[in-house]
Amino acid sequence: MPEPAQPSAQPWSLPEQHLKTLIEQGVSRTYPKNTVIVSEGDRSDSMYVILSGRVKVYLSDEAGKELLLREMAPGEYFGDVVLDDQPRSASVMTVEPSKFAVINVGQFRRFLADHPDAAFEILRSCMQRIRDLTRAVGSLGLMDVYGRVAQLLMDLSVDDNGRRIIKSRLTQQDIASRVGCSREMISRILKDLRAGGYLVDDGDNMVIAKKPPKAW
């Protein structure tokens, strides 16, 4: 039986009691770094709860260009579209060795039948995903590159004893894929933010020393 993941603070998760029960329905699978778990266009037959590691959710074209939608951590899940039997809308790849509880569509349906209140939590999670993606599309269309970077940094930061810290280990290319620009442009923007005292490196973490201005 897969061991329960630590509850996630992310909105793309479930309350601890439902998460634990759902994990118990599935089988444990481990994948190495850079493994594609699901591909855009595949048929939906399983959902996945992340027990350990991290994954990225992304879109790609035939030339290999990627648009990174988000990263996901232990306690979060993906693949709940198994209920509508439609093709996957995005691809998911591990960014470090990862372990999952894999639940097939029959197990997922039985879970919902036995725990109908969980359906409201899943609906809440789906609505949050729609809001997140709507905001992301809006920023791509209405904000310049600097504005998108500044917003992303604030969105990724968490409070740590009064400091805003970015704990996500995103590379410059990851940030570029998230905001839709080149890695070189991200390098220049981060360099300027550091020079202006807005960003400070603290080991593996990035600290937002002061809120970046809305325009540069």
mmCIF file of C-alpha atoms in Angstrom:
data_model
loop_
_atom_site.group_PDB
_atom_site.id
_atom_site.type_symbol
_atom_site.label_atom_id
_atom_site.label_comp_id
_atom_site.label_asym_id
_atom_site.label_seq_id
_atom_site.Cartn_x
_atom_site.Cartn_y
_atom_site.Cartn_z
ATOM 1 C CA MET A 1 0.000 0.000 0.000
ATOM 2 C CA PRO A 2 1.455 3.421 -0.926
ATOM 3 C CA GLU A 3 2.424 5.594 1.996
ATOM 4 C CA PRO A 4 0.450 8.857 2.268
ATOM 5 C CA ALA A 5 2.045 12.027 0.970
ATOM 6 C CA GLN A 6 2.408 14.973 3.254
ATOM 7 C CA PRO A 7 -0.624 17.275 2.859
ATOM 8 C CA SER A 8 0.052 20.022 0.350
ATOM 9 C CA ALA A 9 -0.664 23.689 0.949
ATOM 10 C CA GLN A 10 -1.322 24.039 -2.766
ATOM 11 C CA PRO A 11 -4.895 24.613 -3.965
ATOM 12 C CA TRP A 12 -4.518 21.697 -6.406
ATOM 13 C CA SER A 13 -4.864 19.159 -3.630
ATOM 14 C CA LEU A 14 -7.504 17.599 -1.364
ATOM 15 C CA PRO A 15 -8.113 17.683 2.396
ATOM 16 C CA GLU A 16 -5.876 15.239 4.259
ATOM 17 C CA GLN A 17 -8.599 12.711 5.070
ATOM 18 C CA HIS A 18 -9.731 12.404 1.447
ATOM 19 C CA LEU A 19 -6.180 12.397 0.140
ATOM 20 C CA LYS A 20 -5.189 9.527 2.425
ATOM 21 C CA THR A 21 -8.232 7.458 1.433
ATOM 22 C CA LEU A 22 -7.668 8.080 -2.272
ATOM 23 C CA ILE A 23 -3.994 7.082 -2.007
ATOM 24 C CA GLU A 24 -5.010 3.806 -0.353
ATOM 25 C CA GLN A 25 -7.062 2.929 -3.452
ATOM 26 C CA GLY A 26 -4.090 3.070 -5.779
ATOM 27 C CA VAL A 27 -0.849 1.267 -6.533
ATOM 28 C CA SER A 28 2.587 2.772 -5.961
ATOM 29 C CA ARG A 29 4.822 3.546 -8.927
ATOM 30 C CA THR A 30 8.229 5.223 -9.032
ATOM 31 C CA TYR A 31 9.712 7.026 -12.026
ATOM 32 C CA PRO A 32 13.168 8.530 -12.635
ATOM 33 C CA LYS A 33 13.816 12.176 -13.475
ATOM 34 C CA ASN A 34 12.686 13.444 -16.894
ATOM 35 C CA THR A 35 10.081 10.704 -17.416
ATOM 36 C CA VAL A 36 6.906 11.686 -19.273
ATOM 37 C CA ILE A 37 4.055 10.339 -17.148
ATOM 38 C CA VAL A 38 1.198 11.401 -19.411
ATOM 39 C CA SER A 39 1.277 12.989 -22.847
ATOM 40 C CA GLU A 40 -1.038 15.587 -24.329
ATOM 41 C CA GLY A 41 -3.615 13.811 -26.469
ATOM 42 C CA ASP A 42 -3.409 10.476 -24.622
ATOM 43 C CA ARG A 43 -6.615 8.845 -23.464
ATOM 44 C CA SER A 44 -7.364 9.303 -19.772
ATOM 45 C CA ASP A 45 -7.354 6.025 -17.851
ATOM 46 C CA SER A 46 -5.623 6.864 -14.541
ATOM 47 C CA MET A 47 -5.122 9.688 -12.104
ATOM 48 C CA TYR A 48 -1.970 10.261 -10.074
ATOM 49 C CA VAL A 49 -1.324 11.534 -6.555
ATOM 50 C CA ILE A 50 2.250 12.724 -6.026
ATOM 51 C CA LEU A 51 3.805 10.987 -3.007
ATOM 52 C CA SER A 52 7.318 12.372 -3.448
ATOM 53 C CA GLY A 53 9.285 14.361 -6.013
ATOM 54 C CA ARG A 54 8.043 17.050 -8.385
ATOM 55 C CA VAL A 55 6.512 17.186 -11.861
ATOM 56 C CA LYS A 56 5.935 19.867 -14.461
ATOM 57 C CA VAL A 57 2.740 20.319 -16.436
ATOM 58 C CA TYR A 58 3.353 21.705 -19.919
ATOM 59 C CA LEU A 59 2.247 22.104 -23.511
ATOM 60 C CA SER A 60 4.583 21.561 -26.462
ATOM 61 C CA ASP A 61 4.575 21.860 -30.234
ATOM 62 C CA GLU A 62 6.101 19.720 -32.983
ATOM 63 C CA ALA A 63 9.295 21.790 -32.887
ATOM 64 C CA GLY A 64 9.794 20.967 -29.212
ATOM 65 C CA LYS A 65 8.953 24.436 -27.895
ATOM 66 C CA GLU A 66 7.349 24.244 -24.455
ATOM 67 C CA LEU A 67 4.948 26.370 -22.455
ATOM 68 C CA LEU A 68 5.245 25.474 -18.768
ATOM 69 C CA LEU A 69 1.857 25.687 -17.043
ATOM 70 C CA ARG A 70 2.963 24.893 -13.495
ATOM 71 C CA GLU A 71 4.984 22.588 -11.268
ATOM 72 C CA MET A 72 3.330 20.216 -8.812
ATOM 73 C CA ALA A 73 4.590 18.836 -5.487
ATOM 74 C CA PRO A 74 3.721 16.024 -3.031
ATOM 75 C CA GLY A 75 0.065 16.003 -2.005
ATOM 76 C CA GLU A 76 -1.149 17.374 -5.349
ATOM 77 C CA TYR A 77 -2.791 15.265 -8.022
ATOM 78 C CA PHE A 78 -3.390 15.260 -11.761
ATOM 79 C CA GLY A 79 -5.376 13.198 -14.208
ATOM 80 C CA ASP A 80 -8.789 13.589 -12.604
ATOM 81 C CA VAL A 81 -10.187 14.105 -16.118
ATOM 82 C CA VAL A 82 -10.523 10.303 -16.206
ATOM 83 C CA LEU A 83 -14.194 10.930 -15.467
ATOM 84 C CA ASP A 84 -14.947 12.464 -18.862
ATOM 85 C CA ASP A 85 -12.957 9.990 -21.021
ATOM 86 C CA GLN A 86 -11.408 12.801 -23.071
ATOM 87 C CA PRO A 87 -7.789 13.088 -24.278
ATOM 88 C CA ARG A 88 -5.240 14.602 -21.906
ATOM 89 C CA SER A 89 -5.068 18.383 -22.316
ATOM 90 C CA ALA A 90 -1.386 18.682 -21.269
ATOM 91 C CA SER A 91 1.731 16.611 -20.702
ATOM 92 C CA VAL A 92 3.288 15.851 -17.311
ATOM 93 C CA MET A 93 6.974 15.053 -16.766
ATOM 94 C CA THR A 94 8.992 14.344 -13.634
ATOM 95 C CA VAL A 95 11.642 16.965 -12.864
ATOM 96 C CA GLU A 96 13.229 14.767 -10.192
ATOM 97 C CA PRO A 97 12.816 11.114 -9.160
ATOM 98 C CA SER A 98 9.159 10.820 -8.143
ATOM 99 C CA LYS A 99 6.715 8.381 -6.594
ATOM 100 C CA PHE A 100 2.973 8.265 -7.261
ATOM 101 C CA ALA A 101 -0.172 6.533 -6.156
ATOM 102 C CA VAL A 102 -1.892 5.576 -9.417
ATOM 103 C CA ILE A 103 -5.679 5.229 -9.317
ATOM 104 C CA ASN A 104 -7.614 3.819 -12.262
ATOM 105 C CA VAL A 105 -10.988 5.117 -13.351
ATOM 106 C CA GLY A 106 -12.929 2.317 -11.617
ATOM 107 C CA GLN A 107 -11.188 2.951 -8.307
ATOM 108 C CA PHE A 108 -11.745 6.679 -8.653
ATOM 109 C CA ARG A 109 -15.474 6.210 -9.314
ATOM 110 C CA ARG A 110 -15.795 3.937 -6.274
ATOM 111 C CA PHE A 111 -13.954 6.500 -4.161
ATOM 112 C CA LEU A 112 -16.437 9.200 -5.191
ATOM 113 C CA ALA A 113 -19.395 6.864 -4.581
ATOM 114 C CA ASP A 114 -18.147 6.053 -1.071
ATOM 115 C CA HIS A 115 -17.131 9.656 -0.288
ATOM 116 C CA PRO A 116 -19.602 11.953 -2.104
ATOM 117 C CA ASP A 117 -18.416 14.966 -0.102
ATOM 118 C CA ALA A 118 -15.020 14.594 -1.797
ATOM 119 C CA ALA A 119 -16.684 15.522 -5.102
ATOM 120 C CA PHE A 120 -17.189 19.070 -3.828
ATOM 121 C CA GLU A 121 -13.493 19.305 -2.940
ATOM 122 C CA ILE A 122 -12.498 18.057 -6.378
ATOM 123 C CA LEU A 123 -14.874 20.567 -7.954
ATOM 124 C CA ARG A 124 -13.286 23.313 -5.821
ATOM 125 C CA SER A 125 -9.854 22.217 -7.000
ATOM 126 C CA CYS A 126 -10.981 22.231 -10.639
ATOM 127 C CA MET A 127 -12.388 25.739 -10.269
ATOM 128 C CA GLN A 128 -9.089 26.913 -8.778
ATOM 129 C CA ARG A 129 -7.235 25.435 -11.737
ATOM 130 C CA ILE A 130 -9.517 27.304 -14.119
ATOM 131 C CA ARG A 131 -8.863 30.563 -12.243
ATOM 132 C CA ASP A 132 -5.116 29.947 -12.279
ATOM 133 C CA LEU A 133 -5.050 29.216 -15.995
ATOM 134 C CA THR A 134 -7.344 32.153 -16.812
ATOM 135 C CA ARG A 135 -5.003 34.448 -14.931
ATOM 136 C CA ALA A 136 -2.007 32.996 -16.764
ATOM 137 C CA VAL A 137 -3.635 33.520 -20.163
ATOM 138 C CA GLY A 138 -4.592 37.055 -19.165
ATOM 139 C CA SER A 139 -1.028 37.911 -18.179
ATOM 140 C CA LEU A 140 0.299 36.585 -21.499
ATOM 141 C CA GLY A 141 -2.085 38.801 -23.416
ATOM 142 C CA LEU A 142 -2.187 41.932 -21.249
ATOM 143 C CA MET A 143 1.243 42.255 -19.599
ATOM 144 C CA ASP A 144 4.740 42.780 -20.984
ATOM 145 C CA VAL A 145 7.502 40.256 -20.288
ATOM 146 C CA TYR A 146 8.836 42.085 -17.243
ATOM 147 C CA GLY A 147 5.343 42.309 -15.748
ATOM 148 C CA ARG A 148 4.797 38.584 -16.267
ATOM 149 C CA VAL A 149 8.125 37.767 -14.606
ATOM 150 C CA ALA A 150 7.424 40.051 -11.628
ATOM 151 C CA GLN A 151 3.967 38.519 -11.157
ATOM 152 C CA LEU A 152 5.349 34.977 -11.411
ATOM 153 C CA LEU A 153 8.016 35.663 -8.793
ATOM 154 C CA MET A 154 5.411 37.018 -6.387
ATOM 155 C CA ASP A 155 3.074 34.077 -7.073
ATOM 156 C CA LEU A 156 5.854 31.562 -6.394
ATOM 157 C CA SER A 157 7.019 33.229 -3.187
ATOM 158 C CA VAL A 158 5.886 32.134 0.272
ATOM 159 C CA ASP A 159 6.105 33.864 3.617
ATOM 160 C CA ASP A 160 9.014 32.649 5.760
ATOM 161 C CA ASN A 161 9.196 34.514 9.060
ATOM 162 C CA GLY A 162 8.389 37.810 7.415
ATOM 163 C CA ARG A 163 10.463 37.220 4.282
ATOM 164 C CA ARG A 164 9.131 36.335 0.848
ATOM 165 C CA ILE A 165 11.105 33.303 -0.333
ATOM 166 C CA ILE A 166 10.910 31.427 -3.621
ATOM 167 C CA LYS A 167 11.572 27.787 -2.825
ATOM 168 C CA SER A 168 10.692 26.416 -6.259
ATOM 169 C CA ARG A 169 13.865 25.338 -8.000
ATOM 170 C CA LEU A 170 12.972 26.785 -11.382
ATOM 171 C CA THR A 171 15.728 27.361 -13.911
ATOM 172 C CA GLN A 172 15.838 30.445 -16.097
ATOM 173 C CA GLN A 173 14.531 28.276 -18.928
ATOM 174 C CA ASP A 174 11.623 27.131 -16.733
ATOM 175 C CA ILE A 175 10.719 30.769 -16.022
ATOM 176 C CA ALA A 176 11.016 31.584 -19.730
ATOM 177 C CA SER A 177 8.656 28.719 -20.544
ATOM 178 C CA ARG A 178 6.184 29.955 -17.945
ATOM 179 C CA VAL A 179 6.027 33.538 -19.238
ATOM 180 C CA GLY A 180 6.585 32.922 -22.955
ATOM 181 C CA CYS A 181 9.935 34.520 -23.759
ATOM 182 C CA SER A 182 13.614 33.648 -24.249
ATOM 183 C CA ARG A 183 15.960 32.478 -21.504
ATOM 184 C CA GLU A 184 18.297 35.356 -22.361
ATOM 185 C CA MET A 185 15.577 37.890 -21.599
ATOM 186 C CA ILE A 186 14.892 36.209 -18.241
ATOM 187 C CA SER A 187 18.611 36.369 -17.444
ATOM 188 C CA ARG A 188 18.654 40.128 -18.090
ATOM 189 C CA ILE A 189 15.516 40.779 -16.013
ATOM 190 C CA LEU A 190 16.770 38.742 -13.031
ATOM 191 C CA LYS A 191 20.160 40.455 -13.245
ATOM 192 C CA ASP A 192 18.478 43.888 -13.159
ATOM 193 C CA LEU A 193 16.246 42.873 -10.225
ATOM 194 C CA ARG A 194 19.286 41.682 -8.280
ATOM 195 C CA ALA A 195 21.197 44.870 -9.094
ATOM 196 C CA GLY A 196 18.221 46.922 -7.890
ATOM 197 C CA GLY A 197 18.119 45.050 -4.582
ATOM 198 C CA TYR A 198 14.752 43.419 -5.288
ATOM 199 C CA LEU A 199 16.092 39.861 -5.390
ATOM 200 C CA VAL A 200 18.721 38.310 -3.138
ATOM 201 C CA ASP A 201 20.093 34.779 -3.384
ATOM 202 C CA ASP A 202 20.106 32.795 -0.137
ATOM 203 C CA GLY A 203 21.596 29.371 -0.792
ATOM 204 C CA ASP A 204 19.204 27.449 -3.017
ATOM 205 C CA ASN A 205 16.419 29.950 -2.356
ATOM 206 C CA MET A 206 15.670 33.317 -3.894
ATOM 207 C CA VAL A 207 14.485 36.046 -1.512
ATOM 208 C CA ILE A 208 12.284 38.951 -2.603
ATOM 209 C CA ALA A 209 13.910 41.706 -0.533
ATOM 210 C CA LYS A 210 11.321 44.231 -1.708
ATOM 211 C CA LYS A 211 8.350 43.970 -4.026
ATOM 212 C CA PRO A 212 9.387 44.415 -7.673
ATOM 213 C CA PRO A 213 7.917 47.500 -9.354
ATOM 214 C CA LYS A 214 4.984 46.962 -11.709
ATOM 215 C CA ALA A 215 6.960 48.337 -14.652
ATOM 216 C CA TRP A 216 10.656 48.491 -15.442
#
